[in-house]
Amino acid sequence: MRFDVLTIFPEIFLSGYLSSGILGKAITKGLLKVRVVNIRDFADDPHKSTDDRPYGGGEGMVMKPEPIFKALECVDRDEGKSLTILLSPQGERFHQGLAWELCGYNQLVLVCGRYEGVDERVKELCIDREISIGDYVLTGGELPALVLMDAVARLIPGVLGNDWSAREDSFQNGLLEYPHYTRPRVFQGREVPEVLLSGDHERIRNWRRRQALKRTLERRPDLLESAALTAEDKAILRELKAEKASMDEES
Ligand code: SAM
């Protein structure tokens, strides 16, 4: 898969995050290609300006359409499926399901805004989709682009050491994931749950499913409305709710 990122701060992508850890390895292995395009290179005035004052007045600056438009024209389009995305707090909210959907493309072209955002005509003419990483406003689209790239890249076959680990993650099956433990067996007086040391795979599987249901019920009950639940899951949830009701009564 290939990402083309359009930004006025290419150094954010060229140093650090993308060269470290799993993403760095994926790039070295050729599973992931990242090309960073400096929008400023496509500004044709002597000051290389990429922003200007807003028509109608008001605070802040707006990213000019021409440099972004020209930069997009220069992006090589892969033969497979390609999608151009503007990172924007006004876009559709990013989530795991959308990460899977985007993983089906051969190329994602990511446009990072700055200042008050980009001229509306860029959106109308060149953008396939606007994506937000949450209901808050950041100073630029670079962090949102990295968040999206990370979430999508780890779903590409071969990027994670074990492809099944992504399938067990939170949100994957509509639930939060069960808790994890590693050595030492006792830490500051707290023991690893006995079942995880039992070697009984069926018991471990059942315990993990129950913990995932419990955690989702406690922290994100909204997820349960659309999760694919078996009859056994529903029975466990009834038990968990009854346990909670009796604990509430006692306290
Ligand atoms: N004036 C804009 C508004 O109120 O909708 C906010 C502009 S923001 C300061 C500058 C740029 O940061 C945006 O163009 C976008 O690229 C990026 N950005 C900020 N918050 C974001 C978010 N939650 N998700 C995605 N991109 C975001």
mmCIF file of C-alpha atoms and ligand atoms in Angstrom:
data_model
loop_
_atom_site.group_PDB
_atom_site.id
_atom_site.type_symbol
_atom_site.label_atom_id
_atom_site.label_comp_id
_atom_site.label_asym_id
_atom_site.label_seq_id
_atom_site.Cartn_x
_atom_site.Cartn_y
_atom_site.Cartn_z
ATOM 1 C CA MET A 1 0.000 0.000 0.000
ATOM 2 C CA ARG A 2 1.104 3.514 -0.657
ATOM 3 C CA PHE A 3 0.462 6.779 1.218
ATOM 4 C CA ASP A 4 1.116 10.159 -0.403
ATOM 5 C CA VAL A 5 0.989 12.918 2.199
ATOM 6 C CA LEU A 6 0.609 16.580 1.247
ATOM 7 C CA THR A 7 1.793 18.943 3.964
ATOM 8 C CA ILE A 8 3.645 22.196 4.554
ATOM 9 C CA PHE A 9 5.646 20.428 7.305
ATOM 10 C CA PRO A 10 7.280 17.419 5.592
ATOM 11 C CA GLU A 11 9.843 17.091 8.399
ATOM 12 C CA ILE A 12 7.085 15.807 10.715
ATOM 13 C CA PHE A 13 6.854 12.682 8.523
ATOM 14 C CA LEU A 14 10.475 12.384 7.479
ATOM 15 C CA SER A 15 11.922 12.122 10.971
ATOM 16 C CA GLY A 16 10.810 9.970 13.836
ATOM 17 C CA TYR A 17 7.464 8.255 13.863
ATOM 18 C CA LEU A 18 7.463 6.617 10.452
ATOM 19 C CA SER A 19 10.998 5.314 10.776
ATOM 20 C CA SER A 20 10.420 3.685 14.182
ATOM 21 C CA GLY A 21 8.784 0.477 15.304
ATOM 22 C CA ILE A 22 6.316 -1.521 13.241
ATOM 23 C CA LEU A 23 5.725 1.164 10.615
ATOM 24 C CA GLY A 24 9.468 1.634 10.102
ATOM 25 C CA LYS A 25 9.852 -2.123 9.561
ATOM 26 C CA ALA A 26 6.883 -2.210 7.163
ATOM 27 C CA ILE A 27 8.520 0.519 5.074
ATOM 28 C CA THR A 28 11.872 -1.306 5.093
ATOM 29 C CA LYS A 29 10.158 -4.536 4.019
ATOM 30 C CA GLY A 30 8.381 -2.698 1.183
ATOM 31 C CA LEU A 31 4.911 -3.491 2.544
ATOM 32 C CA LEU A 32 4.276 0.207 2.906
ATOM 33 C CA LYS A 33 5.434 3.106 0.755
ATOM 34 C CA VAL A 34 5.218 6.679 1.989
ATOM 35 C CA ARG A 35 5.853 9.693 -0.188
ATOM 36 C CA VAL A 36 5.744 13.133 1.409
ATOM 37 C CA VAL A 37 4.942 16.106 -0.806
ATOM 38 C CA ASN A 38 5.767 19.625 0.341
ATOM 39 C CA ILE A 39 2.832 21.804 -0.710
ATOM 40 C CA ARG A 40 5.147 24.824 -0.530
ATOM 41 C CA ASP A 41 7.110 23.476 -3.532
ATOM 42 C CA PHE A 42 4.004 24.168 -5.619
ATOM 43 C CA ALA A 43 3.555 27.803 -4.562
ATOM 44 C CA ASP A 44 4.647 30.014 -7.433
ATOM 45 C CA ASP A 45 5.050 33.411 -5.759
ATOM 46 C CA PRO A 46 8.543 34.499 -4.602
ATOM 47 C CA HIS A 47 7.614 34.002 -0.914
ATOM 48 C CA LYS A 48 6.305 30.460 -1.543
ATOM 49 C CA SER A 49 3.146 31.363 0.322
ATOM 50 C CA THR A 50 0.541 28.667 0.825
ATOM 51 C CA ASP A 51 -2.005 30.737 2.762
ATOM 52 C CA ASP A 52 -3.876 34.006 2.421
ATOM 53 C CA ARG A 53 -6.443 36.138 4.257
ATOM 54 C CA PRO A 54 -10.048 34.942 4.224
ATOM 55 C CA TYR A 55 -12.564 36.595 1.911
ATOM 56 C CA GLY A 56 -15.257 38.218 4.045
ATOM 57 C CA GLY A 57 -12.729 39.114 6.761
ATOM 58 C CA GLY A 58 -12.173 37.491 10.123
ATOM 59 C CA GLU A 59 -9.329 35.951 12.065
ATOM 60 C CA GLY A 60 -6.739 33.524 10.739
ATOM 61 C CA MET A 61 -5.479 32.482 7.341
ATOM 62 C CA VAL A 62 -6.788 30.024 4.782
ATOM 63 C CA MET A 63 -4.723 27.582 2.701
ATOM 64 C CA LYS A 64 -4.712 28.712 -0.903
ATOM 65 C CA PRO A 65 -6.202 26.345 -3.483
ATOM 66 C CA GLU A 66 -3.576 26.523 -6.272
ATOM 67 C CA PRO A 67 -0.553 24.938 -4.486
ATOM 68 C CA ILE A 68 -2.663 22.051 -3.155
ATOM 69 C CA PHE A 69 -4.323 21.571 -6.533
ATOM 70 C CA LYS A 70 -0.957 21.490 -8.336
ATOM 71 C CA ALA A 71 0.588 19.192 -5.713
ATOM 72 C CA LEU A 72 -2.327 16.768 -6.157
ATOM 73 C CA GLU A 73 -1.897 16.840 -9.925
ATOM 74 C CA CYS A 74 1.732 15.774 -9.491
ATOM 75 C CA VAL A 75 0.944 12.753 -7.327
ATOM 76 C CA ASP A 76 1.465 9.561 -9.370
ATOM 77 C CA ARG A 77 -1.737 7.593 -9.253
ATOM 78 C CA ASP A 78 -1.330 3.884 -8.728
ATOM 79 C CA GLU A 79 -3.171 1.658 -11.125
ATOM 80 C CA GLY A 80 -5.246 0.139 -8.327
ATOM 81 C CA LYS A 81 -7.803 1.871 -6.167
ATOM 82 C CA SER A 82 -6.771 5.344 -5.014
ATOM 83 C CA LEU A 83 -8.588 7.709 -2.637
ATOM 84 C CA THR A 84 -7.866 11.350 -1.791
ATOM 85 C CA ILE A 85 -8.635 12.273 1.810
ATOM 86 C CA LEU A 86 -8.664 15.652 3.522
ATOM 87 C CA LEU A 87 -8.016 15.467 7.253
ATOM 88 C CA SER A 88 -10.597 17.779 8.789
ATOM 89 C CA PRO A 89 -12.422 18.131 12.115
ATOM 90 C CA GLN A 90 -15.571 18.494 10.004
ATOM 91 C CA GLY A 91 -15.165 15.095 8.332
ATOM 92 C CA GLU A 92 -16.719 11.736 9.129
ATOM 93 C CA ARG A 93 -15.355 10.319 12.370
ATOM 94 C CA PHE A 94 -12.526 7.806 11.984
ATOM 95 C CA HIS A 95 -13.068 4.347 13.496
ATOM 96 C CA GLN A 96 -11.730 0.795 13.177
ATOM 97 C CA GLY A 97 -14.302 -0.194 10.529
ATOM 98 C CA LEU A 98 -13.218 2.749 8.390
ATOM 99 C CA ALA A 99 -9.551 1.740 8.860
ATOM 100 C CA TRP A 100 -10.440 -1.701 7.402
ATOM 101 C CA GLU A 101 -12.292 -0.079 4.527
ATOM 102 C CA LEU A 102 -9.322 2.199 3.701
ATOM 103 C CA CYS A 103 -6.983 -0.795 3.880
ATOM 104 C CA GLY A 104 -8.758 -2.051 0.736
ATOM 105 C CA TYR A 105 -7.218 0.788 -1.333
ATOM 106 C CA ASN A 106 -3.834 0.580 -3.061
ATOM 107 C CA GLN A 107 -3.114 4.256 -2.499
ATOM 108 C CA LEU A 108 -4.310 6.850 0.013
ATOM 109 C CA VAL A 109 -3.503 10.492 -0.717
ATOM 110 C CA LEU A 110 -3.722 12.504 2.514
ATOM 111 C CA VAL A 111 -4.057 16.290 2.502
ATOM 112 C CA CYS A 112 -3.073 17.996 5.769
ATOM 113 C CA GLY A 113 -4.663 21.377 6.442
ATOM 114 C CA ARG A 114 -3.268 24.166 8.620
ATOM 115 C CA TYR A 115 -4.492 27.575 9.853
ATOM 116 C CA GLU A 116 -8.293 27.911 9.465
ATOM 117 C CA GLY A 117 -8.280 25.040 6.975
ATOM 118 C CA VAL A 118 -8.197 24.785 3.182
ATOM 119 C CA ASP A 119 -10.104 26.799 0.595
ATOM 120 C CA GLU A 120 -13.511 25.174 0.123
ATOM 121 C CA ARG A 121 -12.931 24.701 -3.627
ATOM 122 C CA VAL A 122 -10.128 22.216 -2.958
ATOM 123 C CA LYS A 123 -12.712 20.056 -1.193
ATOM 124 C CA GLU A 124 -15.208 20.417 -4.007
ATOM 125 C CA LEU A 125 -12.747 19.672 -6.812
ATOM 126 C CA CYS A 126 -10.204 17.182 -5.506
ATOM 127 C CA ILE A 127 -11.263 15.497 -2.295
ATOM 128 C CA ASP A 128 -13.046 12.148 -2.214
ATOM 129 C CA ARG A 129 -13.527 12.017 1.531
ATOM 130 C CA GLU A 130 -13.046 14.208 4.618
ATOM 131 C CA ILE A 131 -12.012 12.377 7.768
ATOM 132 C CA SER A 132 -11.822 13.598 11.370
ATOM 133 C CA ILE A 133 -9.974 11.785 14.147
ATOM 134 C CA GLY A 134 -12.309 13.161 16.829
ATOM 135 C CA ASP A 135 -14.343 16.073 18.060
ATOM 136 C CA TYR A 136 -11.506 18.424 18.926
ATOM 137 C CA VAL A 137 -9.433 20.835 16.874
ATOM 138 C CA LEU A 138 -5.689 20.395 16.344
ATOM 139 C CA THR A 139 -3.345 22.933 14.777
ATOM 140 C CA GLY A 140 -2.794 20.811 11.664
ATOM 141 C CA GLY A 141 -3.704 17.653 9.773
ATOM 142 C CA GLU A 142 -0.275 16.021 10.250
ATOM 143 C CA LEU A 143 -1.066 14.199 13.514
ATOM 144 C CA PRO A 144 -4.470 13.070 12.178
ATOM 145 C CA ALA A 145 -2.721 11.789 9.018
ATOM 146 C CA LEU A 146 -0.225 9.819 11.145
ATOM 147 C CA VAL A 147 -3.079 8.396 13.244
ATOM 148 C CA LEU A 148 -4.909 7.264 10.111
ATOM 149 C CA MET A 149 -1.734 5.852 8.518
ATOM 150 C CA ASP A 150 -0.868 3.901 11.649
ATOM 151 C CA ALA A 151 -4.353 2.452 12.098
ATOM 152 C CA VAL A 152 -4.575 1.419 8.418
ATOM 153 C CA ALA A 153 -0.973 0.199 8.032
ATOM 154 C CA ARG A 154 -1.194 -2.307 10.901
ATOM 155 C CA LEU A 155 -4.054 -4.034 9.066
ATOM 156 C CA ILE A 156 -1.959 -4.696 5.941
ATOM 157 C CA PRO A 157 -1.098 -8.420 5.820
ATOM 158 C CA GLY A 158 2.474 -8.966 7.038
ATOM 159 C CA VAL A 159 2.846 -5.634 8.879
ATOM 160 C CA LEU A 160 2.129 -7.039 12.343
ATOM 161 C CA GLY A 161 4.233 -10.019 13.382
ATOM 162 C CA ASN A 162 1.049 -12.021 13.839
ATOM 163 C CA ASP A 163 -1.869 -10.969 11.622
ATOM 164 C CA TRP A 164 -4.313 -12.491 14.096
ATOM 165 C CA SER A 165 -3.374 -10.007 16.805
ATOM 166 C CA ALA A 166 -5.214 -7.221 14.920
ATOM 167 C CA ARG A 167 -8.271 -9.435 14.717
ATOM 168 C CA GLU A 168 -8.450 -9.712 18.519
ATOM 169 C CA ASP A 169 -8.055 -5.972 19.141
ATOM 170 C CA SER A 170 -10.655 -3.701 20.676
ATOM 171 C CA PHE A 171 -13.499 -2.737 18.277
ATOM 172 C CA GLN A 172 -12.616 -5.603 15.959
ATOM 173 C CA ASN A 173 -15.607 -7.689 16.936
ATOM 174 C CA GLY A 174 -17.563 -4.798 18.422
ATOM 175 C CA LEU A 175 -16.110 -5.250 21.934
ATOM 176 C CA LEU A 176 -13.218 -3.860 23.942
ATOM 177 C CA GLU A 177 -10.407 -6.371 24.294
ATOM 178 C CA TYR A 178 -9.846 -8.469 27.449
ATOM 179 C CA PRO A 179 -7.046 -7.491 29.923
ATOM 180 C CA HIS A 180 -3.459 -8.634 29.317
ATOM 181 C CA TYR A 181 -0.814 -9.824 31.788
ATOM 182 C CA THR A 182 2.849 -10.778 31.479
ATOM 183 C CA ARG A 183 5.685 -11.738 33.862
ATOM 184 C CA PRO A 184 6.172 -11.434 36.804
ATOM 185 C CA ARG A 185 3.387 -13.639 38.136
ATOM 186 C CA VAL A 186 3.038 -11.446 41.261
ATOM 187 C CA PHE A 187 3.647 -7.714 41.039
ATOM 188 C CA GLN A 188 3.331 -5.494 44.112
ATOM 189 C CA GLY A 189 1.122 -8.113 45.736
ATOM 190 C CA ARG A 190 -1.183 -8.456 42.717
ATOM 191 C CA GLU A 191 -1.394 -11.887 41.121
ATOM 192 C CA VAL A 192 -2.067 -12.800 37.524
ATOM 193 C CA PRO A 193 -5.538 -14.442 37.325
ATOM 194 C CA GLU A 194 -5.126 -18.186 37.986
ATOM 195 C CA VAL A 195 -6.948 -19.211 34.793
ATOM 196 C CA LEU A 196 -4.206 -17.678 32.607
ATOM 197 C CA LEU A 197 -1.630 -19.985 34.209
ATOM 198 C CA SER A 198 -3.810 -23.079 33.876
ATOM 199 C CA GLY A 199 -2.813 -24.041 30.334
ATOM 200 C CA ASP A 200 -6.498 -24.904 29.725
ATOM 201 C CA HIS A 201 -7.162 -23.144 26.413
ATOM 202 C CA GLU A 202 -10.931 -23.522 26.568
ATOM 203 C CA ARG A 203 -11.105 -21.970 30.054
ATOM 204 C CA ILE A 204 -8.768 -19.166 28.967
ATOM 205 C CA ARG A 205 -10.897 -18.474 25.882
ATOM 206 C CA ASN A 206 -14.091 -18.331 28.003
ATOM 207 C CA TRP A 207 -12.463 -16.111 30.622
ATOM 208 C CA ARG A 208 -11.218 -13.689 27.967
ATOM 209 C CA ARG A 209 -14.624 -13.488 26.307
ATOM 210 C CA ARG A 210 -16.295 -12.804 29.662
ATOM 211 C CA GLN A 211 -13.720 -10.107 30.501
ATOM 212 C CA ALA A 212 -14.191 -8.465 27.095
ATOM 213 C CA LEU A 213 -17.970 -8.399 27.640
ATOM 214 C CA LYS A 214 -17.576 -7.096 31.211
ATOM 215 C CA ARG A 215 -15.165 -4.360 30.191
ATOM 216 C CA THR A 216 -17.367 -3.259 27.288
ATOM 217 C CA LEU A 217 -20.464 -3.240 29.524
ATOM 218 C CA GLU A 218 -18.667 -1.108 32.126
ATOM 219 C CA ARG A 219 -16.830 1.278 29.820
ATOM 220 C CA ARG A 220 -18.565 1.382 26.443
ATOM 221 C CA PRO A 221 -22.103 -0.048 26.740
ATOM 222 C CA ASP A 222 -22.970 1.766 23.482
ATOM 223 C CA LEU A 223 -20.794 -0.747 21.585
ATOM 224 C CA LEU A 224 -22.974 -3.647 22.721
ATOM 225 C CA GLU A 225 -25.909 -2.317 20.705
ATOM 226 C CA SER A 226 -24.195 -3.187 17.413
ATOM 227 C CA ALA A 227 -21.809 -6.003 18.493
ATOM 228 C CA ALA A 228 -22.386 -9.474 17.035
ATOM 229 C CA LEU A 229 -23.312 -11.367 20.211
ATOM 230 C CA THR A 230 -23.935 -15.102 20.518
ATOM 231 C CA ALA A 231 -26.653 -16.544 22.761
ATOM 232 C CA GLU A 232 -23.847 -17.425 25.196
ATOM 233 C CA ASP A 233 -22.577 -13.800 25.181
ATOM 234 C CA LYS A 234 -26.103 -12.558 25.930
ATOM 235 C CA ALA A 235 -26.397 -14.994 28.842
ATOM 236 C CA ILE A 236 -23.033 -13.783 30.215
ATOM 237 C CA LEU A 237 -24.186 -10.164 29.913
ATOM 238 C CA ARG A 238 -27.391 -10.961 31.840
ATOM 239 C CA GLU A 239 -25.258 -12.535 34.588
ATOM 240 C CA LEU A 240 -22.888 -9.541 34.673
ATOM 241 C CA LYS A 241 -25.804 -7.106 34.905
ATOM 242 C CA ALA A 242 -27.379 -9.148 37.729
ATOM 243 C CA GLU A 243 -24.015 -9.240 39.573
ATOM 244 C CA LYS A 244 -23.707 -5.466 39.241
ATOM 245 C CA ALA A 245 -27.312 -4.884 40.412
ATOM 246 C CA SER A 246 -26.743 -6.971 43.544
ATOM 247 C CA MET A 247 -23.432 -5.180 44.283
ATOM 248 C CA ASP A 248 -25.209 -1.803 43.877
ATOM 249 C CA GLU A 249 -27.925 -2.940 46.303
ATOM 250 C CA GLU A 250 -25.341 -4.017 48.894
ATOM 251 C CA SER A 251 -23.434 -0.708 48.784
HETATM 252 N N1 SAM B 1 -11.213 26.195 11.307
HETATM 253 C C1 SAM B 1 -11.360 24.767 11.221
HETATM 254 C C2 SAM B 1 -12.692 24.347 11.817
HETATM 255 O O1 SAM B 1 -13.144 25.013 12.757
HETATM 256 O O2 SAM B 1 -13.279 23.361 11.371
HETATM 257 C C3 SAM B 1 -10.239 24.070 11.957
HETATM 258 C C4 SAM B 1 -8.926 24.158 11.267
HETATM 259 S S1 SAM B 1 -7.618 23.324 12.114
HETATM 260 C C5 SAM B 1 -7.036 24.594 13.189
HETATM 261 C C6 SAM B 1 -6.364 23.197 10.915
HETATM 262 C C7 SAM B 1 -6.252 21.855 10.247
HETATM 263 O O3 SAM B 1 -5.961 20.861 11.200
HETATM 264 C C8 SAM B 1 -7.489 21.351 9.528
HETATM 265 O O4 SAM B 1 -7.591 21.889 8.231
HETATM 266 C C9 SAM B 1 -7.267 19.853 9.504
HETATM 267 O O5 SAM B 1 -6.455 19.466 8.415
HETATM 268 C C10 SAM B 1 -6.505 19.614 10.796
HETATM 269 N N2 SAM B 1 -7.339 19.102 11.894
HETATM 270 C C11 SAM B 1 -7.587 19.731 13.070
HETATM 271 N N3 SAM B 1 -8.336 18.994 13.869
HETATM 272 C C12 SAM B 1 -8.587 17.831 13.209
HETATM 273 C C13 SAM B 1 -9.330 16.668 13.525
HETATM 274 N N4 SAM B 1 -9.970 16.544 14.673
HETATM 275 N N5 SAM B 1 -9.347 15.660 12.623
HETATM 276 C C14 SAM B 1 -8.714 15.793 11.433
HETATM 277 N N6 SAM B 1 -8.011 16.884 11.080
HETATM 278 C C15 SAM B 1 -7.950 17.900 11.950
#
